Short mmCIF file of C-alpha atoms and ligand atoms in Angstrom, two decimals:
data_model
loop_
_atom_site.label_atom_id
_atom_site.label_comp_id
_atom_site.label_asym_id
_atom_site.label_seq_id
_atom_site.Cartn_x
_atom_site.Cartn_y
_atom_site.Cartn_z
CA MET A 250 -16.75 -39.13 59.26
CA ALA A 251 -18.46 -38.02 62.50
CA ILE A 252 -17.81 -35.81 65.50
CA LEU A 253 -18.66 -36.93 69.02
CA PHE A 254 -19.62 -34.37 71.68
CA ARG A 255 -19.43 -35.39 75.33
CA SER A 256 -19.49 -32.97 78.23
CA SER A 257 -20.22 -33.66 81.88
CA ILE A 258 -21.83 -30.20 81.94
CA ASP A 259 -25.37 -29.99 80.61
CA SER A 260 -24.59 -27.86 77.57
CA ALA A 261 -25.16 -30.27 74.65
CA ALA A 262 -28.20 -28.49 73.19
CA ARG A 263 -26.33 -25.19 73.00
CA TRP A 264 -23.26 -26.82 71.49
CA ARG A 265 -25.30 -28.73 68.93
CA GLY A 266 -26.58 -25.44 67.55
CA GLU A 267 -23.18 -23.71 67.56
CA LEU A 268 -21.37 -26.64 65.90
CA ALA A 269 -24.11 -27.37 63.35
CA ARG A 270 -24.14 -23.71 62.25
CA ARG A 271 -20.40 -23.78 61.58
CA MET A 272 -20.08 -27.31 60.17
CA PRO A 273 -23.47 -28.18 58.65
CA GLU A 274 -21.86 -30.85 56.49
CA ARG A 275 -20.67 -32.84 59.53
CA GLU A 276 -22.51 -35.55 61.37
CA LEU A 277 -22.59 -34.61 65.03
CA ARG A 278 -23.27 -37.27 67.62
CA ILE A 279 -24.09 -36.25 71.15
CA TRP A 280 -23.15 -38.80 73.82
CA PRO A 281 -24.67 -41.32 74.61
CA GLU A 282 -25.97 -41.58 70.99
CA ILE A 283 -22.59 -42.75 69.66
CA GLY A 284 -23.79 -44.93 66.78
CA ASP A 285 -21.00 -46.79 65.01
CA PRO A 286 -17.87 -45.95 67.04
CA ALA A 287 -15.64 -46.65 64.03
CA ALA A 288 -17.13 -43.67 62.19
CA ILE A 289 -15.98 -41.12 64.78
CA ASP A 290 -12.84 -39.13 63.90
CA TYR A 291 -13.12 -36.24 66.33
CA ALA A 292 -14.18 -36.00 69.96
CA ILE A 293 -15.04 -32.70 71.65
CA VAL A 294 -15.00 -33.40 75.36
CA TRP A 295 -15.14 -32.18 78.93
CA ARG A 296 -14.47 -34.89 81.54
CA PRO A 297 -15.13 -37.83 79.21
CA ASP A 298 -16.00 -41.07 80.96
CA PRO A 299 -12.88 -43.23 81.40
CA GLY A 300 -12.62 -45.64 78.47
CA LEU A 301 -14.95 -43.65 76.18
CA LEU A 302 -12.15 -42.35 73.95
CA ALA A 303 -10.51 -45.79 73.84
CA SER A 304 -13.77 -47.19 72.47
CA LEU A 305 -13.39 -45.08 69.28
CA PRO A 306 -10.93 -47.04 67.08
CA ASN A 307 -10.50 -44.37 64.37
CA LEU A 308 -10.33 -41.32 66.62
CA LYS A 309 -7.81 -38.79 65.27
CA LEU A 310 -8.18 -35.68 67.37
CA ILE A 311 -9.46 -34.98 70.90
CA LEU A 312 -10.55 -31.37 71.39
CA SER A 313 -10.78 -30.22 75.01
CA LEU A 314 -13.71 -28.00 75.94
CA GLY A 315 -11.44 -26.40 78.51
CA ALA A 316 -7.97 -24.89 78.73
CA GLY A 317 -6.97 -27.67 81.12
CA VAL A 318 -6.59 -31.24 79.89
CA ASP A 319 -6.15 -33.14 83.16
CA HIS A 320 -9.78 -34.28 82.68
CA ILE A 321 -8.61 -36.15 79.55
CA LEU A 322 -5.11 -37.24 80.57
CA SER A 323 -6.41 -38.81 83.79
CA ASP A 324 -8.21 -41.50 81.76
CA PRO A 325 -6.10 -44.65 82.31
CA LEU A 326 -7.34 -46.02 78.96
CA LEU A 327 -6.59 -42.87 76.96
CA PRO A 328 -5.68 -43.93 73.40
CA ARG A 329 -2.17 -42.87 72.41
CA HIS A 330 -2.87 -42.63 68.67
CA ALA A 331 -5.12 -39.54 68.91
CA SER A 332 -3.67 -36.04 69.35
CA ILE A 333 -5.09 -33.72 72.00
CA VAL A 334 -5.72 -30.00 71.56
CA ARG A 335 -6.57 -27.74 74.47
CA LEU A 336 -8.83 -24.70 74.26
CA VAL A 337 -7.25 -21.30 73.95
CA ASP A 338 -10.04 -18.78 73.52
CA PRO A 339 -9.59 -15.02 74.07
CA ASP A 340 -13.02 -14.98 75.73
CA LEU A 341 -11.95 -17.66 78.24
CA THR A 342 -8.73 -15.78 78.87
CA ALA A 343 -10.48 -12.45 79.43
CA THR A 344 -13.00 -13.90 81.87
CA MET A 345 -10.26 -15.62 83.88
CA SER A 346 -8.49 -12.28 84.15
CA GLU A 347 -11.72 -10.70 85.42
CA TYR A 348 -11.87 -13.33 88.17
CA VAL A 349 -8.21 -12.88 89.13
CA VAL A 350 -8.43 -9.08 89.13
CA LEU A 351 -11.64 -9.26 91.20
CA GLN A 352 -10.02 -11.44 93.88
CA VAL A 353 -6.74 -9.52 93.95
CA LEU A 354 -8.58 -6.22 94.32
CA ARG A 355 -10.82 -7.70 97.00
CA PHE A 356 -7.75 -8.65 99.06
CA HIS A 357 -5.77 -5.53 98.19
CA ARG A 358 -8.65 -3.23 99.21
CA GLN A 359 -9.31 -5.23 102.41
CA ASP A 360 -12.84 -6.06 101.38
CA LEU A 361 -13.19 -8.97 103.80
CA ALA A 362 -12.30 -6.71 106.72
CA TYR A 363 -14.79 -4.05 105.58
CA ARG A 364 -17.52 -6.67 105.16
CA ALA A 365 -16.84 -7.87 108.72
CA GLN A 366 -17.01 -4.27 109.93
CA GLN A 367 -20.32 -3.81 108.12
CA GLN A 368 -21.73 -6.81 110.01
CA ARG A 369 -20.93 -4.88 113.21
CA ALA A 370 -22.07 -1.48 111.84
CA GLU A 371 -18.50 -0.34 112.52
CA TRP A 372 -17.30 2.83 110.70
CA ARG A 373 -13.50 2.60 110.73
CA GLU A 374 -10.82 3.45 108.18
CA LEU A 375 -8.08 0.90 107.66
CA ASP A 376 -4.64 1.91 106.39
CA GLN A 377 -4.45 1.26 102.66
CA MET A 378 -1.23 0.56 100.82
CA SER A 379 -0.89 1.41 97.13
CA ALA A 380 -1.05 -1.22 94.38
CA ALA A 381 2.60 -0.51 93.59
CA GLN A 382 3.50 -1.74 97.08
CA ARG A 383 1.52 -4.96 96.66
CA ARG A 384 3.45 -7.83 95.07
CA VAL A 385 1.44 -10.40 93.16
CA GLY A 386 3.01 -13.73 92.18
CA VAL A 387 1.43 -15.85 89.46
CA LEU A 388 2.17 -19.59 89.46
CA GLY A 389 1.63 -20.70 85.87
CA PHE A 390 2.62 -17.82 83.63
CA GLY A 391 1.11 -19.12 80.39
CA THR A 392 -1.88 -17.96 78.38
CA LEU A 393 -4.07 -17.17 81.38
CA GLY A 394 -1.35 -16.16 83.81
CA GLN A 395 0.23 -13.63 81.45
CA ASP A 396 -3.08 -12.00 80.55
CA ALA A 397 -4.05 -11.68 84.21
CA GLY A 398 -0.53 -10.42 84.94
CA ARG A 399 -0.79 -7.70 82.29
CA LYS A 400 -4.16 -6.53 83.64
CA LEU A 401 -2.87 -6.46 87.22
CA ALA A 402 0.26 -4.60 86.11
CA ALA A 403 -1.95 -2.05 84.35
CA LEU A 404 -3.58 -1.39 87.74
CA GLY A 405 -0.13 -0.78 89.19
CA PHE A 406 0.56 -4.08 90.98
CA GLU A 407 4.09 -5.42 91.09
CA VAL A 408 3.61 -8.71 89.21
CA ALA A 409 6.01 -11.61 88.69
CA GLY A 410 5.39 -15.07 87.24
CA TRP A 411 6.63 -18.64 87.59
CA ARG A 412 6.74 -20.98 84.61
CA ARG A 413 8.32 -24.29 83.64
CA GLY A 414 10.56 -22.91 80.89
CA ALA A 415 13.08 -20.17 81.48
CA GLN A 416 11.93 -17.86 78.64
CA ASP A 417 11.48 -14.23 79.61
CA VAL A 418 8.10 -12.57 79.35
CA PRO A 419 8.75 -8.95 78.32
CA GLY A 420 7.80 -6.52 81.05
CA PHE A 421 7.80 -9.09 83.87
CA VAL A 422 10.22 -10.73 86.21
CA THR A 423 9.80 -14.46 85.59
CA TYR A 424 11.10 -17.39 87.57
CA SER A 425 11.40 -21.11 86.94
CA GLY A 426 12.54 -24.21 88.78
CA ALA A 427 12.56 -24.90 92.52
CA ASP A 428 14.80 -21.91 93.34
CA GLY A 429 12.58 -19.70 91.22
CA LEU A 430 9.50 -20.93 93.05
CA ASP A 431 11.13 -20.10 96.35
CA ALA A 432 12.07 -16.61 95.17
CA LEU A 433 8.60 -15.92 93.76
CA VAL A 434 6.78 -17.19 96.84
CA ARG A 435 8.93 -15.15 99.23
CA ARG A 436 7.98 -11.95 97.39
CA SER A 437 4.26 -12.61 96.90
CA ASP A 438 1.77 -10.73 99.06
CA ILE A 439 -0.94 -12.27 96.90
CA LEU A 440 -0.24 -15.63 95.27
CA VAL A 441 -2.36 -16.64 92.27
CA CYS A 442 -2.32 -20.24 91.02
CA LEU A 443 -3.07 -20.72 87.31
CA LEU A 444 -1.03 -23.87 86.81
CA PRO A 445 -2.15 -26.93 84.90
CA LEU A 446 -2.53 -30.03 87.06
CA THR A 447 0.41 -32.36 86.40
CA ALA A 448 2.47 -34.81 88.42
CA GLN A 449 4.85 -31.90 89.15
CA THR A 450 2.23 -29.38 90.27
CA GLU A 451 -0.18 -31.52 92.31
CA GLY A 452 -0.12 -30.47 95.97
CA ILE A 453 2.12 -27.46 95.29
CA LEU A 454 -0.04 -25.24 97.53
CA ASN A 455 0.91 -26.79 100.84
CA ALA A 456 2.04 -25.87 104.35
CA ALA A 457 5.72 -25.63 103.38
CA LEU A 458 4.91 -23.17 100.59
CA PHE A 459 2.55 -21.13 102.78
CA ALA A 460 5.33 -20.84 105.39
CA ARG A 461 7.57 -19.15 102.81
CA LEU A 462 5.00 -16.50 101.86
CA PRO A 463 5.19 -13.11 103.61
CA ARG A 464 3.07 -13.28 106.77
CA GLY A 465 -0.54 -12.37 106.03
CA ALA A 466 -0.35 -13.20 102.31
CA ALA A 467 -3.51 -14.11 100.42
CA LEU A 468 -4.06 -17.03 98.05
CA VAL A 469 -6.12 -17.26 94.86
CA ASN A 470 -6.50 -20.75 93.37
CA ALA A 471 -8.20 -21.00 90.00
CA GLY A 472 -5.91 -23.75 88.64
CA ARG A 473 -7.18 -27.08 89.91
CA GLY A 474 -8.38 -28.29 93.31
CA ALA A 475 -5.61 -30.87 93.54
CA HIS A 476 -2.99 -28.11 93.54
CA LEU A 477 -4.03 -27.43 97.13
CA VAL A 478 -3.35 -29.72 100.06
CA GLU A 479 -6.73 -28.90 101.55
CA GLY A 480 -5.85 -29.90 105.11
CA ASP A 481 -3.02 -27.32 105.15
CA LEU A 482 -5.16 -24.30 104.32
CA ILE A 483 -7.30 -23.69 107.40
CA PRO A 484 -4.35 -24.06 109.85
CA ALA A 485 -2.43 -21.48 107.76
CA LEU A 486 -5.41 -19.11 107.88
CA ASP A 487 -6.08 -19.65 111.56
CA SER A 488 -2.44 -19.01 112.47
CA GLY A 489 -2.44 -15.74 110.52
CA GLN A 490 0.25 -16.93 108.10
CA LEU A 491 -2.39 -16.53 105.39
CA SER A 492 -4.95 -13.75 105.63
CA ALA A 493 -7.50 -15.09 103.12
CA ALA A 494 -8.05 -17.45 100.22
CA ALA A 495 -10.25 -17.34 97.13
CA LEU A 496 -10.86 -20.84 95.81
CA ASP A 497 -12.63 -21.64 92.56
CA VAL A 498 -11.55 -25.28 92.20
CA PHE A 499 -11.63 -28.21 94.61
CA ARG A 500 -10.43 -31.79 94.90
CA GLU A 501 -14.06 -32.88 95.01
CA GLU A 502 -16.51 -30.93 92.85
CA PRO A 503 -19.21 -30.04 93.74
CA LEU A 504 -17.64 -29.13 97.07
CA PRO A 505 -19.48 -31.35 99.61
CA PRO A 506 -22.02 -29.40 101.74
CA ALA A 507 -20.23 -30.30 105.00
CA HIS A 508 -16.80 -29.17 103.76
CA PRO A 509 -15.26 -26.61 106.18
CA PHE A 510 -14.27 -24.29 103.30
CA TRP A 511 -17.93 -23.29 102.84
CA THR A 512 -18.18 -21.63 106.23
CA HIS A 513 -14.68 -20.32 106.93
CA PRO A 514 -14.95 -16.51 107.19
CA ARG A 515 -11.76 -15.92 105.22
CA ILE A 516 -12.30 -18.41 102.40
CA LEU A 517 -14.19 -17.23 99.32
CA VAL A 518 -15.72 -20.14 97.42
CA THR A 519 -16.93 -20.08 93.81
CA PRO A 520 -18.17 -23.21 91.99
CA HIS A 521 -15.48 -23.62 89.28
CA VAL A 522 -16.69 -20.62 87.35
CA ALA A 523 -13.59 -18.42 87.25
CA SER A 524 -13.72 -18.83 83.49
CA GLN A 525 -16.52 -20.72 81.80
CA THR A 526 -16.21 -21.93 78.24
CA ASN A 527 -18.50 -19.86 76.04
CA PRO A 528 -19.91 -22.01 73.18
CA ALA A 529 -20.44 -18.90 71.01
CA THR A 530 -16.71 -18.16 70.89
CA ALA A 531 -15.17 -21.57 71.60
CA ALA A 532 -17.06 -23.24 68.71
CA ASP A 533 -15.20 -20.99 66.24
CA ILE A 534 -11.87 -22.15 67.63
CA ILE A 535 -12.77 -25.83 67.83
CA CYS A 536 -14.18 -25.90 64.28
CA ASP A 537 -11.15 -24.04 62.98
CA ASN A 538 -8.87 -26.60 64.65
CA ILE A 539 -10.75 -29.47 62.98
CA ARG A 540 -10.48 -27.75 59.59
CA ARG A 541 -6.77 -27.14 60.04
CA PHE A 542 -6.19 -30.73 61.07
CA GLU A 543 -8.03 -32.02 58.01
CA ALA A 544 -6.09 -29.68 55.74
CA GLY A 545 -2.83 -31.04 57.16
CA GLU A 546 -2.01 -27.64 58.69
CA ALA A 547 -0.43 -27.14 62.10
CA VAL A 548 -3.04 -27.13 64.87
CA PRO A 549 -2.08 -24.74 67.67
CA ASN A 550 -2.09 -25.59 71.37
CA ARG A 551 -1.46 -29.30 71.01
CA VAL A 552 -0.92 -31.08 74.29
CA ASP A 553 2.18 -33.08 75.12
CA PRO A 554 0.84 -35.99 77.19
CA ALA A 555 4.33 -36.73 78.47
CA VAL A 556 4.57 -33.24 80.00
CA GLY A 557 0.93 -33.23 81.13
CA TYR A 558 -0.37 -30.01 79.58
P1 NDP B 832 -0.89 -22.71 79.64
O1 NDP B 832 -0.42 -24.05 79.18
O2 NDP B 832 -0.95 -21.61 78.65
O3 NDP B 832 -0.01 -22.19 80.86
C1 NDP B 832 0.42 -23.05 81.86
C2 NDP B 832 1.56 -22.38 82.59
O4 NDP B 832 1.97 -23.22 83.67
C3 NDP B 832 2.78 -22.18 81.69
O5 NDP B 832 3.40 -20.94 81.99
C4 NDP B 832 3.70 -23.32 82.10
O6 NDP B 832 5.08 -23.06 81.89
C5 NDP B 832 3.39 -23.39 83.58
N1 NDP B 832 3.77 -24.68 84.15
C6 NDP B 832 3.34 -25.92 83.81
N2 NDP B 832 3.96 -26.85 84.55
C7 NDP B 832 4.81 -26.19 85.36
C8 NDP B 832 5.77 -26.61 86.31
N3 NDP B 832 5.96 -27.90 86.61
N4 NDP B 832 6.50 -25.65 86.93
C9 NDP B 832 6.31 -24.35 86.64
N5 NDP B 832 5.42 -23.89 85.75
C10 NDP B 832 4.69 -24.81 85.10
O7 NDP B 832 -2.33 -22.95 80.30
P2 NDP B 832 -3.48 -21.87 80.55
O8 NDP B 832 -2.87 -20.65 81.07
O9 NDP B 832 -4.35 -21.77 79.36
O10 NDP B 832 -4.36 -22.63 81.68
C11 NDP B 832 -3.78 -22.93 82.94
C12 NDP B 832 -4.73 -23.75 83.79
O11 NDP B 832 -5.80 -22.95 84.27
C13 NDP B 832 -5.45 -24.90 83.11
O12 NDP B 832 -4.62 -26.02 82.93
C14 NDP B 832 -6.58 -25.17 84.08
O13 NDP B 832 -6.15 -26.08 85.08
C15 NDP B 832 -6.84 -23.81 84.71
N6 NDP B 832 -8.13 -23.25 84.28
C16 NDP B 832 -9.10 -23.05 85.24
C17 NDP B 832 -10.30 -22.50 84.89
C18 NDP B 832 -11.34 -22.21 85.92
O14 NDP B 832 -12.45 -21.82 85.57
N7 NDP B 832 -11.03 -22.35 87.20
C19 NDP B 832 -10.60 -22.12 83.50
C20 NDP B 832 -9.51 -22.35 82.59
C21 NDP B 832 -8.33 -22.91 82.99
P3 NDP B 832 5.64 -22.76 80.41
O15 NDP B 832 5.13 -21.37 80.06
O16 NDP B 832 7.10 -22.78 80.58
O17 NDP B 832 5.09 -23.82 79.52
C1 OXD B 833 -10.83 -25.15 81.94
C2 OXD B 833 -11.76 -25.04 83.07
O1 OXD B 833 -9.84 -25.89 82.04
O2 OXD B 833 -12.86 -24.47 82.89
O3 OXD B 833 -11.07 -24.49 80.91
O4 OXD B 833 -11.44 -25.47 84.18
#
């Protein structure tokens, strides 16, 4: 009974130590040292190579190293007999909220304008509205969206969320469906995307949606790059319909050096680091999920491949 670890990020040495400390009795195989594929029951992965999981005939459980699972579900050869569990780690959630709060405050407090003034050595006060007057809309009001929403609400922002199901989230106005999306977008001075990438959400950040935002709204995308129709963003910024965008995720990662997003004065680029998986905390959760699975207990945060997250 062996566990395979495969991440496209160079973190194997760190993970080996964290996993071995928690499960010393287990045989851990780090890709590409797979050994006998039939001996592998569990795969801990980030962006596994297409076909890798299908090559493991006795695989029982696929454990995502991230909250998102599009990197697994996009494999055309994904075996249907193995369950998939996504990562829900309070550390990952807290760091995503830091990123969202940072970007929302940057836009709310007109930081881009002040930075531009600094370039010109210009000392000028801009009118500042209060947080209570600033409406933030969160697309994807799940684990990450709700935590960020609570932290923004604690700062006084008027927060609402959009989710697939119609369940209420106490303390927030929540929307669902196409009408709900329209209502949320029309009231969002700052729109934050924390959706999973699915067939329904791909390309959701597009010119038609930008046109429904209040003029001068700002965008934060930390979901996935394919949520954004990239060619629609710069025209929306240049026309003034959008005032700024903070982007952490891109259709092509790393973002190519010649990509216009790098140099646009009102686009803030970060290299998919809004929330990085921390092996020291995530290993506890992943090992606990393996133990629960083996004990026949319910494993939380299972993915429904038919729904896509
Ligand atoms: P969750 O599954 O907890 O939340 C997803 C939310 O999106 C839920 O509220 C869900 O609705 C909603 N949703 C899904 N599909 C639709 C739809 N078609 N229409 C409306 N709402 C929809 O995921 P997390 O919050 O843990 O993570 C969200 C995403 O964040 C990840 O999938 C990943 O892409 C991204 N991420 C990015 C990181 C980064 O560093 N940039 C780091 C970590 C995650 P419902 O509540 O009804 O199910
Ligand atoms: C994730 C990510 O999905 O880091 O966790 O993007």
